[in-house]
Amino acid sequence: MKNRVLGIFPVVCSLAMAAGVVYAEFKKGYYSPAELGSLRQAAPIQLLPDANYQVSAYPVPAVDLIPGNGLQDVQIYCNTCHGPRYITMQPPLPAATWEAEVDKMNKTFGAGIPEDNTKRIILYLQGHYTAENRNQ
Ligand code: HEC
């Protein structure tokens, strides 16, 4: 009995290896070097001739910043890398922290906001988003 099992074992192994080789041959074409690093494009979706489709702006909820002097500067300069929600989602920050925050956007993250506008933005944030005056 033991001899028979030992006799069958190499046969089973050979069959498994042969199956592996055949499978690898079969799959080989898909990974040809010409295709390395390329992404296959998704098949175009099939539009139904009798369906209604609508294309519109991605719905991003508007962020209401408190009206005031400097708001326009914030909308222009603080909206390029991230939305103004970054301002409203902060807890009320001390005035010095707002100044440091805008400083960080300019110096660390390279916002490059002109000096005049930077000053107005800092005053705006200090005037509306500190513990003493934030009401929204
Ligand atoms: C050049 C790109 C850029 C501009 C312009 C920019 N930010 Fe940022 N801001 C960042 C990056 C990067 C982070 C940190 C990474 C993150 O959380 O997305 C960040 C984070 C913040 C945060 C979260 C707190 C923190 O420090 O991580 C606040 C608040 C913020 N920005 C306010 C502002 C204000 C106010 C302005 C306008 C004066 C502004 N940002 C303009 C790049 C920018």
mmCIF file of C-alpha atoms and ligand atoms in Angstrom:
data_model
loop_
_atom_site.group_PDB
_atom_site.id
_atom_site.type_symbol
_atom_site.label_atom_id
_atom_site.label_comp_id
_atom_site.label_asym_id
_atom_site.label_seq_id
_atom_site.Cartn_x
_atom_site.Cartn_y
_atom_site.Cartn_z
ATOM 1 C CA MET A 1 0.000 0.000 0.000
ATOM 2 C CA LYS A 2 2.704 2.421 1.030
ATOM 3 C CA ASN A 3 4.639 1.629 -2.150
ATOM 4 C CA ARG A 4 1.596 2.319 -4.298
ATOM 5 C CA VAL A 5 1.098 5.747 -2.693
ATOM 6 C CA LEU A 6 4.762 6.531 -3.194
ATOM 7 C CA GLY A 7 4.404 5.444 -6.815
ATOM 8 C CA ILE A 8 1.361 7.647 -7.480
ATOM 9 C CA PHE A 9 2.833 10.723 -5.831
ATOM 10 C CA PRO A 10 5.354 11.586 -8.585
ATOM 11 C CA VAL A 11 2.649 11.070 -11.218
ATOM 12 C CA VAL A 12 0.293 13.494 -9.457
ATOM 13 C CA CYS A 13 3.118 16.018 -9.089
ATOM 14 C CA SER A 14 4.000 15.794 -12.773
ATOM 15 C CA LEU A 15 0.391 16.266 -13.794
ATOM 16 C CA ALA A 16 0.057 19.314 -11.541
ATOM 17 C CA MET A 17 3.255 20.818 -12.984
ATOM 18 C CA ALA A 18 2.084 20.154 -16.535
ATOM 19 C CA ALA A 19 -1.243 21.818 -15.774
ATOM 20 C CA GLY A 20 0.663 24.788 -14.318
ATOM 21 C CA VAL A 21 2.813 25.121 -17.421
ATOM 22 C CA VAL A 22 -0.195 24.952 -19.709
ATOM 23 C CA TYR A 23 -2.046 27.539 -17.595
ATOM 24 C CA ALA A 24 1.002 29.862 -17.558
ATOM 25 C CA GLU A 25 1.303 29.553 -21.362
ATOM 26 C CA PHE A 26 -2.355 30.336 -21.673
ATOM 27 C CA LYS A 27 -2.085 33.498 -19.494
ATOM 28 C CA LYS A 28 1.260 34.594 -20.919
ATOM 29 C CA GLY A 29 -0.087 36.851 -23.663
ATOM 30 C CA TYR A 30 -1.915 39.099 -21.223
ATOM 31 C CA TYR A 31 1.308 40.169 -19.495
ATOM 32 C CA SER A 32 3.354 40.767 -22.628
ATOM 33 C CA PRO A 33 6.078 43.406 -22.107
ATOM 34 C CA ALA A 34 4.353 45.807 -24.496
ATOM 35 C CA GLU A 35 1.502 46.108 -22.015
ATOM 36 C CA LEU A 36 3.557 46.617 -18.875
ATOM 37 C CA GLY A 37 2.715 49.869 -17.156
ATOM 38 C CA SER A 38 -0.341 50.519 -19.280
ATOM 39 C CA LEU A 39 -3.870 50.645 -17.990
ATOM 40 C CA ARG A 40 -6.683 49.221 -19.987
ATOM 41 C CA GLN A 41 -9.401 51.706 -20.708
ATOM 42 C CA ALA A 42 -12.822 50.846 -19.390
ATOM 43 C CA ALA A 43 -15.335 49.905 -22.033
ATOM 44 C CA PRO A 44 -17.634 52.814 -22.874
ATOM 45 C CA ILE A 45 -20.973 52.595 -21.148
ATOM 46 C CA GLN A 46 -23.891 51.679 -23.314
ATOM 47 C CA LEU A 47 -26.358 54.560 -23.372
ATOM 48 C CA LEU A 48 -29.959 53.526 -23.726
ATOM 49 C CA PRO A 49 -31.624 55.351 -26.602
ATOM 50 C CA ASP A 50 -34.856 55.958 -24.687
ATOM 51 C CA ALA A 51 -33.377 57.043 -21.342
ATOM 52 C CA ASN A 52 -32.994 60.584 -19.982
ATOM 53 C CA TYR A 53 -29.540 61.659 -18.845
ATOM 54 C CA GLN A 54 -28.523 64.772 -17.007
ATOM 55 C CA VAL A 55 -25.053 66.196 -16.578
ATOM 56 C CA SER A 56 -24.537 68.839 -13.932
ATOM 57 C CA ALA A 57 -22.002 70.129 -11.452
ATOM 58 C CA TYR A 58 -20.917 67.767 -8.691
ATOM 59 C CA PRO A 59 -23.030 68.736 -5.714
ATOM 60 C CA VAL A 60 -20.694 70.346 -3.231
ATOM 61 C CA PRO A 61 -22.595 71.937 -0.360
ATOM 62 C CA ALA A 62 -21.892 75.639 -0.230
ATOM 63 C CA VAL A 63 -19.982 76.947 2.756
ATOM 64 C CA ASP A 64 -21.387 80.117 4.244
ATOM 65 C CA LEU A 65 -18.569 82.286 5.471
ATOM 66 C CA ILE A 66 -19.521 85.177 7.700
ATOM 67 C CA PRO A 67 -19.900 88.376 5.609
ATOM 68 C CA GLY A 68 -17.326 91.043 6.333
ATOM 69 C CA ASN A 69 -14.307 92.971 5.177
ATOM 70 C CA GLY A 70 -11.800 90.535 3.680
ATOM 71 C CA LEU A 71 -14.315 87.846 2.790
ATOM 72 C CA GLN A 72 -13.598 88.318 -0.899
ATOM 73 C CA ASP A 73 -9.859 87.827 -0.306
ATOM 74 C CA VAL A 74 -10.594 84.598 1.527
ATOM 75 C CA GLN A 75 -12.832 83.400 -1.283
ATOM 76 C CA ILE A 76 -10.168 84.162 -3.859
ATOM 77 C CA TYR A 77 -7.041 82.960 -2.072
ATOM 78 C CA CYS A 78 -8.178 80.299 0.374
ATOM 79 C CA ASN A 79 -10.117 78.298 -2.156
ATOM 80 C CA THR A 80 -7.432 76.991 -4.467
ATOM 81 C CA CYS A 81 -6.010 73.998 -2.583
ATOM 82 C CA HIS A 82 -8.945 73.163 -0.324
ATOM 83 C CA GLY A 83 -12.383 74.499 0.287
ATOM 84 C CA PRO A 84 -13.270 77.228 2.782
ATOM 85 C CA ARG A 85 -14.794 74.509 4.971
ATOM 86 C CA TYR A 86 -11.285 74.169 6.415
ATOM 87 C CA ILE A 87 -11.975 77.500 8.097
ATOM 88 C CA THR A 88 -15.470 76.740 9.376
ATOM 89 C CA MET A 89 -14.581 73.269 10.650
ATOM 90 C CA GLN A 90 -11.966 74.669 13.032
ATOM 91 C CA PRO A 91 -12.957 75.345 16.593
ATOM 92 C CA PRO A 92 -12.863 79.036 17.495
ATOM 93 C CA LEU A 93 -9.124 79.757 17.395
ATOM 94 C CA PRO A 94 -7.228 82.520 19.185
ATOM 95 C CA ALA A 95 -6.285 85.482 16.987
ATOM 96 C CA ALA A 96 -2.579 84.574 17.056
ATOM 97 C CA THR A 97 -3.373 81.079 15.838
ATOM 98 C CA TRP A 98 -5.240 82.445 12.813
ATOM 99 C CA GLU A 99 -2.244 84.556 11.950
ATOM 100 C CA ALA A 100 0.027 81.520 12.292
ATOM 101 C CA GLU A 101 -2.403 79.481 10.219
ATOM 102 C CA VAL A 102 -2.363 81.907 7.288
ATOM 103 C CA ASP A 103 1.401 82.192 7.702
ATOM 104 C CA LYS A 104 1.664 78.424 7.388
ATOM 105 C CA MET A 105 -0.453 78.418 4.206
ATOM 106 C CA ASN A 106 1.883 81.009 2.710
ATOM 107 C CA LYS A 107 5.285 79.799 3.908
ATOM 108 C CA THR A 108 4.907 76.056 4.372
ATOM 109 C CA PHE A 109 2.336 75.225 1.729
ATOM 110 C CA GLY A 110 3.376 77.900 -0.776
ATOM 111 C CA ALA A 111 0.044 79.722 -1.098
ATOM 112 C CA GLY A 112 1.945 82.865 -2.137
ATOM 113 C CA ILE A 113 -0.839 85.286 -1.215
ATOM 114 C CA PRO A 114 0.187 88.946 -1.711
ATOM 115 C CA GLU A 115 0.974 90.805 1.504
ATOM 116 C CA ASP A 116 -2.011 93.182 1.383
ATOM 117 C CA ASN A 117 -4.452 90.362 0.877
ATOM 118 C CA THR A 118 -2.753 88.273 3.547
ATOM 119 C CA LYS A 119 -3.237 91.087 6.071
ATOM 120 C CA ARG A 120 -6.917 91.466 5.167
ATOM 121 C CA ILE A 121 -7.463 87.707 5.416
ATOM 122 C CA ILE A 122 -5.852 87.555 8.869
ATOM 123 C CA LEU A 123 -7.966 90.477 10.084
ATOM 124 C CA TYR A 124 -11.094 88.880 8.653
ATOM 125 C CA LEU A 125 -10.419 85.534 10.374
ATOM 126 C CA GLN A 126 -9.496 87.250 13.631
ATOM 127 C CA GLY A 127 -12.613 89.380 13.399
ATOM 128 C CA HIS A 128 -15.082 86.514 12.874
ATOM 129 C CA TYR A 129 -13.617 83.162 13.881
ATOM 130 C CA THR A 130 -12.229 83.507 17.404
ATOM 131 C CA ALA A 131 -13.937 82.485 20.647
ATOM 132 C CA GLU A 132 -14.807 86.130 21.368
ATOM 133 C CA ASN A 133 -16.626 86.849 18.123
ATOM 134 C CA ARG A 134 -17.543 83.648 16.364
ATOM 135 C CA ASN A 135 -21.302 83.325 16.166
ATOM 136 C CA GLN A 136 -21.723 80.728 13.408
HETATM 137 C C1 HEC B 1 -1.100 76.318 -1.569
HETATM 138 C C2 HEC B 1 -2.215 75.571 -1.110
HETATM 139 C C3 HEC B 1 -3.049 76.143 0.019
HETATM 140 C C4 HEC B 1 -3.687 77.361 0.042
HETATM 141 C C5 HEC B 1 -3.754 78.429 -1.038
HETATM 142 C C6 HEC B 1 -4.322 77.441 1.338
HETATM 143 N N1 HEC B 1 -4.116 76.286 2.030
HETATM 144 FE FE1 HEC B 1 -4.889 75.838 3.847
HETATM 145 N N2 HEC B 1 -4.031 74.022 3.777
HETATM 146 C C7 HEC B 1 -3.188 73.577 2.782
HETATM 147 C C8 HEC B 1 -2.655 72.284 3.150
HETATM 148 C C9 HEC B 1 -1.690 71.451 2.323
HETATM 149 C C10 HEC B 1 -3.225 71.972 4.402
HETATM 150 C C11 HEC B 1 -2.955 70.763 5.277
HETATM 151 C C12 HEC B 1 -3.298 69.490 4.638
HETATM 152 C C13 HEC B 1 -4.731 69.209 4.645
HETATM 153 O O1 HEC B 1 -5.290 68.987 5.718
HETATM 154 O O2 HEC B 1 -5.332 69.185 3.550
HETATM 155 C C14 HEC B 1 -4.092 73.067 4.756
HETATM 156 C C15 HEC B 1 -4.848 73.120 5.915
HETATM 157 C C16 HEC B 1 -5.577 74.199 6.333
HETATM 158 C C17 HEC B 1 -6.342 74.274 7.563
HETATM 159 C C18 HEC B 1 -6.524 73.137 8.578
HETATM 160 C C19 HEC B 1 -5.587 73.279 9.737
HETATM 161 C C20 HEC B 1 -4.181 72.921 9.380
HETATM 162 O O3 HEC B 1 -3.307 73.741 9.680
HETATM 163 O O4 HEC B 1 -3.925 71.855 8.798
HETATM 164 C C21 HEC B 1 -6.891 75.530 7.632
HETATM 165 C C22 HEC B 1 -7.729 76.134 8.750
HETATM 166 C C23 HEC B 1 -6.488 76.230 6.420
HETATM 167 N N3 HEC B 1 -5.712 75.385 5.653
HETATM 168 C C24 HEC B 1 -6.829 77.531 6.154
HETATM 169 C C25 HEC B 1 -6.446 78.208 5.015
HETATM 170 C C26 HEC B 1 -6.717 79.615 4.780
HETATM 171 C C27 HEC B 1 -7.414 80.544 5.747
HETATM 172 C C28 HEC B 1 -6.207 79.896 3.549
HETATM 173 C C29 HEC B 1 -6.159 81.241 2.878
HETATM 174 C C30 HEC B 1 -5.322 82.207 3.520
HETATM 175 C C31 HEC B 1 -5.613 78.666 3.011
HETATM 176 N N4 HEC B 1 -5.774 77.675 3.942
HETATM 177 C C32 HEC B 1 -5.026 78.558 1.776
HETATM 178 C C33 HEC B 1 -2.886 74.213 1.610
HETATM 179 C C34 HEC B 1 -3.339 75.471 1.259
#
